[in-house]
CSV table of C-alpha atoms in Angstrom, one decimal:
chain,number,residue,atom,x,y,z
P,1,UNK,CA,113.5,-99.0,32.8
P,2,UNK,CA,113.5,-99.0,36.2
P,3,UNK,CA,116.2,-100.9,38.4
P,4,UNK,CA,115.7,-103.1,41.5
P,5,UNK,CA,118.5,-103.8,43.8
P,6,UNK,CA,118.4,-107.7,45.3
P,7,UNK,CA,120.8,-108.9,48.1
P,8,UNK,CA,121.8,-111.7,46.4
P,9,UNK,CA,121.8,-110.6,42.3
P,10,UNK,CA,122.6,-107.4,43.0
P,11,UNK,CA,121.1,-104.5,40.8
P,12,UNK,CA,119.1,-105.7,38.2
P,13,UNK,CA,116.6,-103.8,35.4
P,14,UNK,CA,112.6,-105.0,36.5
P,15,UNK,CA,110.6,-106.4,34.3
P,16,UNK,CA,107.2,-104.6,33.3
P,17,UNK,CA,103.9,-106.3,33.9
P,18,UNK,CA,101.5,-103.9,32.3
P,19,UNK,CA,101.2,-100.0,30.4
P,20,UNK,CA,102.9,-98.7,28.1
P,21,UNK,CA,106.7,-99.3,26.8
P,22,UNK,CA,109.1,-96.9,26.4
P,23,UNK,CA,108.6,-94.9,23.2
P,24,UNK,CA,105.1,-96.2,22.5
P,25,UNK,CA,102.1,-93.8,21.5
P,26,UNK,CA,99.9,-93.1,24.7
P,27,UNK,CA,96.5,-91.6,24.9
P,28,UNK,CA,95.1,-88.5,26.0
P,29,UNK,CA,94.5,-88.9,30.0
P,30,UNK,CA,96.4,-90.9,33.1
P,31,UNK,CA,98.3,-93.9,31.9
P,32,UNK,CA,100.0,-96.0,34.2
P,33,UNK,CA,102.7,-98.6,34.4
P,34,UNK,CA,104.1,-100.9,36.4
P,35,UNK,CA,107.4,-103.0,36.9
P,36,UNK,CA,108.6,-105.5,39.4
P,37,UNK,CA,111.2,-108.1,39.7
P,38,UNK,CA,111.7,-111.6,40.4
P,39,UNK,CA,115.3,-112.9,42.2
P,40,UNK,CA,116.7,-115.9,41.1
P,41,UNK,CA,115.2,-117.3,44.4
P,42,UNK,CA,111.5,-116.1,42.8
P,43,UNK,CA,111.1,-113.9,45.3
P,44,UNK,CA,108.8,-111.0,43.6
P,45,UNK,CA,109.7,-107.3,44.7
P,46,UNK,CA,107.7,-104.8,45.2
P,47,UNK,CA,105.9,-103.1,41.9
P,48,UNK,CA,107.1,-99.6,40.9
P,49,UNK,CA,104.1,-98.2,39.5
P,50,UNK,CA,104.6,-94.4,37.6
P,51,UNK,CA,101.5,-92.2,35.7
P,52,UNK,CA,102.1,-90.8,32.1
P,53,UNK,CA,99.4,-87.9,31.7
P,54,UNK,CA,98.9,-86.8,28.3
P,55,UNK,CA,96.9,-83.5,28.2
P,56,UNK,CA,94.3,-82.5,25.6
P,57,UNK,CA,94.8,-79.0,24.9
P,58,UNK,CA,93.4,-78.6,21.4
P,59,UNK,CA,89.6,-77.7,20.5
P,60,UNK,CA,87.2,-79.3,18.4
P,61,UNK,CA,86.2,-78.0,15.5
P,62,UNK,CA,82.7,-77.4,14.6
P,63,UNK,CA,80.6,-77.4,11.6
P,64,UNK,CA,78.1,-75.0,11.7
P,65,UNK,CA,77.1,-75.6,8.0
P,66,UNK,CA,73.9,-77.6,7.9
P,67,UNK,CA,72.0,-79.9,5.4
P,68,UNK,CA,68.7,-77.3,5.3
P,69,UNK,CA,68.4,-73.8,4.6
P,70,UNK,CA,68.3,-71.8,7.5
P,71,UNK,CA,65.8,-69.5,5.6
P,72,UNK,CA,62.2,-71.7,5.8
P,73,UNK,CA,58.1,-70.6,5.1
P,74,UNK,CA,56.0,-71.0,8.1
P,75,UNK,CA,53.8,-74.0,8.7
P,76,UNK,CA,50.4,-74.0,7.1
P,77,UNK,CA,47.9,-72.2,9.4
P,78,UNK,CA,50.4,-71.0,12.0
P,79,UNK,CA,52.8,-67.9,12.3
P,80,UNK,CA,56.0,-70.6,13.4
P,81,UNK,CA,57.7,-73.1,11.5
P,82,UNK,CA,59.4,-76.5,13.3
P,83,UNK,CA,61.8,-78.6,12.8
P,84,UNK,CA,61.8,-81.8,11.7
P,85,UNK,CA,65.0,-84.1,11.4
P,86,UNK,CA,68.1,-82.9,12.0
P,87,UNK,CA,68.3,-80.5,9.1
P,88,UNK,CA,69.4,-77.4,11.7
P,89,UNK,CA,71.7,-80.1,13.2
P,90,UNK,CA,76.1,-79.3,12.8
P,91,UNK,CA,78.9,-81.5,13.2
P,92,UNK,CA,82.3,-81.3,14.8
P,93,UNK,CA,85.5,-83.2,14.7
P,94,UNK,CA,87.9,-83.6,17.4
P,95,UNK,CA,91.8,-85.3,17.7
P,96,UNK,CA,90.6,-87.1,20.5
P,97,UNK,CA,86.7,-87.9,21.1
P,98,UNK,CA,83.4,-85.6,21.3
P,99,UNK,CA,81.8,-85.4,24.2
P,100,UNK,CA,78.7,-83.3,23.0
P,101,UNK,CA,77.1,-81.4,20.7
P,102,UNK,CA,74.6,-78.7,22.4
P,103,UNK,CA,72.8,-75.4,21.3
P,104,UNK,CA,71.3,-72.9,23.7
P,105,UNK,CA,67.3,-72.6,22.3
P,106,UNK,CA,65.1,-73.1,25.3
P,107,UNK,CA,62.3,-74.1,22.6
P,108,UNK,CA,64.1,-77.0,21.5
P,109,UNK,CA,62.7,-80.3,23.3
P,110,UNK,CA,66.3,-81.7,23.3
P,111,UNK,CA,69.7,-79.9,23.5
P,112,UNK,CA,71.5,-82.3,21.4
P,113,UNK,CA,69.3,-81.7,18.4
P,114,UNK,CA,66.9,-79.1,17.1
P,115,UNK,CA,64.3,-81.6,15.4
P,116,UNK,CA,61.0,-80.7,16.6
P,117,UNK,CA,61.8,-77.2,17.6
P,118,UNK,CA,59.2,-74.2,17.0
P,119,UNK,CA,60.7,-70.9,15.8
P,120,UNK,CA,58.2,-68.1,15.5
P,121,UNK,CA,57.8,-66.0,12.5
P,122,UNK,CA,61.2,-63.8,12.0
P,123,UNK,CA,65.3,-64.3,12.8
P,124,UNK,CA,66.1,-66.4,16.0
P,125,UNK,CA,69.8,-66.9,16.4
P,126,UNK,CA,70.8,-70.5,18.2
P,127,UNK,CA,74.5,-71.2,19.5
P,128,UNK,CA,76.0,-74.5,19.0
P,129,UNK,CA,79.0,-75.6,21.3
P,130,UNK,CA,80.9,-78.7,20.9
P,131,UNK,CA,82.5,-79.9,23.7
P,132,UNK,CA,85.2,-82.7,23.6
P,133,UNK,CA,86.2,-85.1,26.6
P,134,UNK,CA,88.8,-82.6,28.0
P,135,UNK,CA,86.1,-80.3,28.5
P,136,UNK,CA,88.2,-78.0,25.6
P,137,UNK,CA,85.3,-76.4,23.2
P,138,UNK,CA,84.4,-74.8,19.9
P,139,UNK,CA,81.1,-72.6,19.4
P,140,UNK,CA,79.2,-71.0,16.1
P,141,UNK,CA,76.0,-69.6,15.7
P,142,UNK,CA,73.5,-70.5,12.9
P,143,UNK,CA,71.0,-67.5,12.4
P,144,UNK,CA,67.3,-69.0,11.5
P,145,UNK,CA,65.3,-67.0,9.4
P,146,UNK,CA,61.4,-67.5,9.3
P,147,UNK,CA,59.2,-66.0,6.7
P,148,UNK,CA,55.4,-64.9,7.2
P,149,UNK,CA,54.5,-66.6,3.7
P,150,UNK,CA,50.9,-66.6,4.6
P,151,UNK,CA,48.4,-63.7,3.4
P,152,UNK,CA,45.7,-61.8,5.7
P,153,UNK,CA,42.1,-62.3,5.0
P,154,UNK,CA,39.3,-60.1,5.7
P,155,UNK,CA,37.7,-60.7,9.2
P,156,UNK,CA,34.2,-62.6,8.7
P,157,UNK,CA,32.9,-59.4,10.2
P,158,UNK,CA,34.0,-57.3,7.7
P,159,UNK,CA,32.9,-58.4,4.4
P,160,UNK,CA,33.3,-56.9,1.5
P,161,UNK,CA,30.4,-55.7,-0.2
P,162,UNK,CA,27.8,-57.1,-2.5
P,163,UNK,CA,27.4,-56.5,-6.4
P,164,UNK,CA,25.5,-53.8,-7.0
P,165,UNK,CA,23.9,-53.0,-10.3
P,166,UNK,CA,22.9,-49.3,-11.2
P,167,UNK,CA,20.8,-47.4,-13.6
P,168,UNK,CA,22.6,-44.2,-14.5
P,169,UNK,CA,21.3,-40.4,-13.5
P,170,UNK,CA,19.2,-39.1,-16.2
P,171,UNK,CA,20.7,-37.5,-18.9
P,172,UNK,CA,24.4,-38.4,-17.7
P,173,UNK,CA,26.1,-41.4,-18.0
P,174,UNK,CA,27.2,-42.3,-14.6
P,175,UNK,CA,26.0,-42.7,-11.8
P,176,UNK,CA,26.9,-42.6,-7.4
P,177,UNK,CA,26.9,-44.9,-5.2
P,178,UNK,CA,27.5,-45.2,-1.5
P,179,UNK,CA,29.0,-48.8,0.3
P,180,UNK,CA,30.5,-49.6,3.3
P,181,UNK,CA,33.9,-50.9,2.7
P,182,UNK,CA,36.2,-53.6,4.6
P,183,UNK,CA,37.3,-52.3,8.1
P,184,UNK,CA,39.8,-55.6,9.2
P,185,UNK,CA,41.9,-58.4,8.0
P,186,UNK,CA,43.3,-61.2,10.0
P,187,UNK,CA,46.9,-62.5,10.2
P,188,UNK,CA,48.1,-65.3,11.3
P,189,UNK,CA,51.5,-63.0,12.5
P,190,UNK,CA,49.6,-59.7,13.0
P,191,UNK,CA,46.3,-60.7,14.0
P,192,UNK,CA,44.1,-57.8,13.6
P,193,UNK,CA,44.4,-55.2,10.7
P,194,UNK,CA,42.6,-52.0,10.2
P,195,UNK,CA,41.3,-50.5,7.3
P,196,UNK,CA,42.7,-46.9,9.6
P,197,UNK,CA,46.6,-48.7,9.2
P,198,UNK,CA,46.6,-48.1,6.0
P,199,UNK,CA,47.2,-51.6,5.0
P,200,UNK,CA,44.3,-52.0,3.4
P,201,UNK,CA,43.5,-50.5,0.2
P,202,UNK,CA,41.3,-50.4,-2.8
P,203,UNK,CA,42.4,-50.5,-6.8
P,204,UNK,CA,39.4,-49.4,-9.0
P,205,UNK,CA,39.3,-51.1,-12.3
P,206,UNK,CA,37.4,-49.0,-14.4
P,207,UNK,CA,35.2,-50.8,-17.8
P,208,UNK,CA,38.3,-50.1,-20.1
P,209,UNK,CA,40.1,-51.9,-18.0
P,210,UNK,CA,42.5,-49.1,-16.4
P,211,UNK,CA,43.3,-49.7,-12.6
P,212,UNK,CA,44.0,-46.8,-10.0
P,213,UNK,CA,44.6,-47.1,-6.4
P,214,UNK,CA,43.3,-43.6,-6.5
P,215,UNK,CA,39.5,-42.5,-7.3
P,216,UNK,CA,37.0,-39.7,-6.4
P,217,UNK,CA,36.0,-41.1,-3.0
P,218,UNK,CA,34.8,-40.4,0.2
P,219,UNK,CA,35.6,-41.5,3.8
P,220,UNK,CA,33.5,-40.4,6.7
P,221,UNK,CA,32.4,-41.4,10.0
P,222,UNK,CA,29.4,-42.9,9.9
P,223,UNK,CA,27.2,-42.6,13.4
P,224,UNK,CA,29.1,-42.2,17.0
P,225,UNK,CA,27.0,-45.4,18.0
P,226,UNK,CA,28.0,-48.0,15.1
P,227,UNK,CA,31.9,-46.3,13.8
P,228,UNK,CA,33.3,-47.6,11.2
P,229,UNK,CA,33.5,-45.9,7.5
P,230,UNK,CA,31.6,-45.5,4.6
P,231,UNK,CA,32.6,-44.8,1.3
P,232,UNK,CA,31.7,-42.9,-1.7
P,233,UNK,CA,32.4,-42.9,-5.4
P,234,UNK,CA,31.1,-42.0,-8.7
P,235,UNK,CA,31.0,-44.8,-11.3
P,236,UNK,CA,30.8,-44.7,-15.3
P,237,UNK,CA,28.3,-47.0,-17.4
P,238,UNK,CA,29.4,-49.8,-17.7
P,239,UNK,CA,31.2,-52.7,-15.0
P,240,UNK,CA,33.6,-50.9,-12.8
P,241,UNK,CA,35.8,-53.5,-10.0
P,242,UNK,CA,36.9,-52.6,-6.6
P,243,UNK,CA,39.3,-54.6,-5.3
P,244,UNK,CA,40.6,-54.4,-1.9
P,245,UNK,CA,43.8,-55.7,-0.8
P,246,UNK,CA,44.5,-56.3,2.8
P,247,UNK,CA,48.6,-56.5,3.3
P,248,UNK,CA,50.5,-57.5,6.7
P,249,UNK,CA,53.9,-56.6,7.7
């Protein structure tokens, strides 16, 4: 306690007015208190004002577990997936107060929060930082991973051939016949795919039954002026199935 020294009572102990007492719990930042005194004549001193600063050294500590899995489909009809709610969201918990919780994805339309935010087909990793009001902070990263759950189709322009029914050579009991098979699929992630990628194929299924990816066959160019293939293949009485399968990446 501080003392004041009067000309008439001598040195006395002031008297505090406001802050703190001696002993008592005080919070992180600048607190301040003051003490005057009062002679017996009521004659009030001057105050005697002092700051206690408590400093905030320790970090938050963040959460970077979150209520959804970070591992999601893309939206129907579009090679991205967003966010709605805060299902990406984390927490943090601090000894004194939180300031904020912020990540670093620019395609978020708020920092605080990822809900409505567009992450493209594949892994994005976001950083979260928790800040609390002594500027001390805490980060973690949350890696996003967005699957291409969508199949290609075969571009309009490519379509795949008609049925074709067949009388068989005379005196054997098959028969050949020439088509022009699917040259592109479209994907919503890959866009355009071409029959010369290799990713997309034909399985025969033969009138037993029996399937083969693999079947007497030709592929040749057709003229310089039109491109494109033409295939092939020599079929057995009875129905025979092509199907061709177009797969992305």
């Amino acid at each position: 306690t501080p003392q004041f020294e009067d000309n008439c009572d001598g040195l006395q102990d002031g008297m505090k007015v406001s802050g703190g007492a001696s002993g008592s719990i005080f919070n992180a930042g600048v607190n301040s208190v003051n003490f005057t005194y009062i002679d017996s004549s009521s004659n009030v001193s001057a105050y005697c004002t002092f700051n206690i600063t408590v400093v905030d050294n320790e970090s938050p500590v963040i959460d970077c577990s979150t209520p959804l899995s970070l591992i999601q489909p893309t939206d129907l009809g579009v090679c991205s997936y967003t966010v709605s709610g805060s299902g990406f969201d984390v927490t943090a918990n601090d000894n004194c107060d939180i300031l904020s919780i912020t990540h670093n994805y620019t395609g978020a339309p708020l920092s605080s929060t990822l809900d409505g935010a567009e992450f493209a087909a594949g892994t994005t990793v976001v950083t979260w930082i928790a800040e609390d009001l002594s500027g001390n902070k805490d980060t973690c990263e949350i890696e996003i991973e967005i699957l291409d759950s969508q199949a290609p189709v075969l571009a309009p322009s490519s379509n795949c051939p008609a049925d074709a029914v067949l009388a068989a050579n005379l005196n054997e009991c098959e028969q050949i016949y020439t088509w022009t098979p699917p040259s592109e699929a479209l994907d919503l992630c890959d866009g355009s795919i071409l029959r010369t990628s290799g990713q997309i194929r034909e399985v025969l299924i033969d009138p037993k039954g029996d399937t083969s990816s693999i079947f007497p066959q030709f592929d040749y160019d057709m003229q310089p002026i039109t491109g494109g293939f033409i295939q092939q293949a020599q079929f057995p009485v009875g129905v025979s199935r092509i199907l061709y399968i177009a797969s992305d990446n």
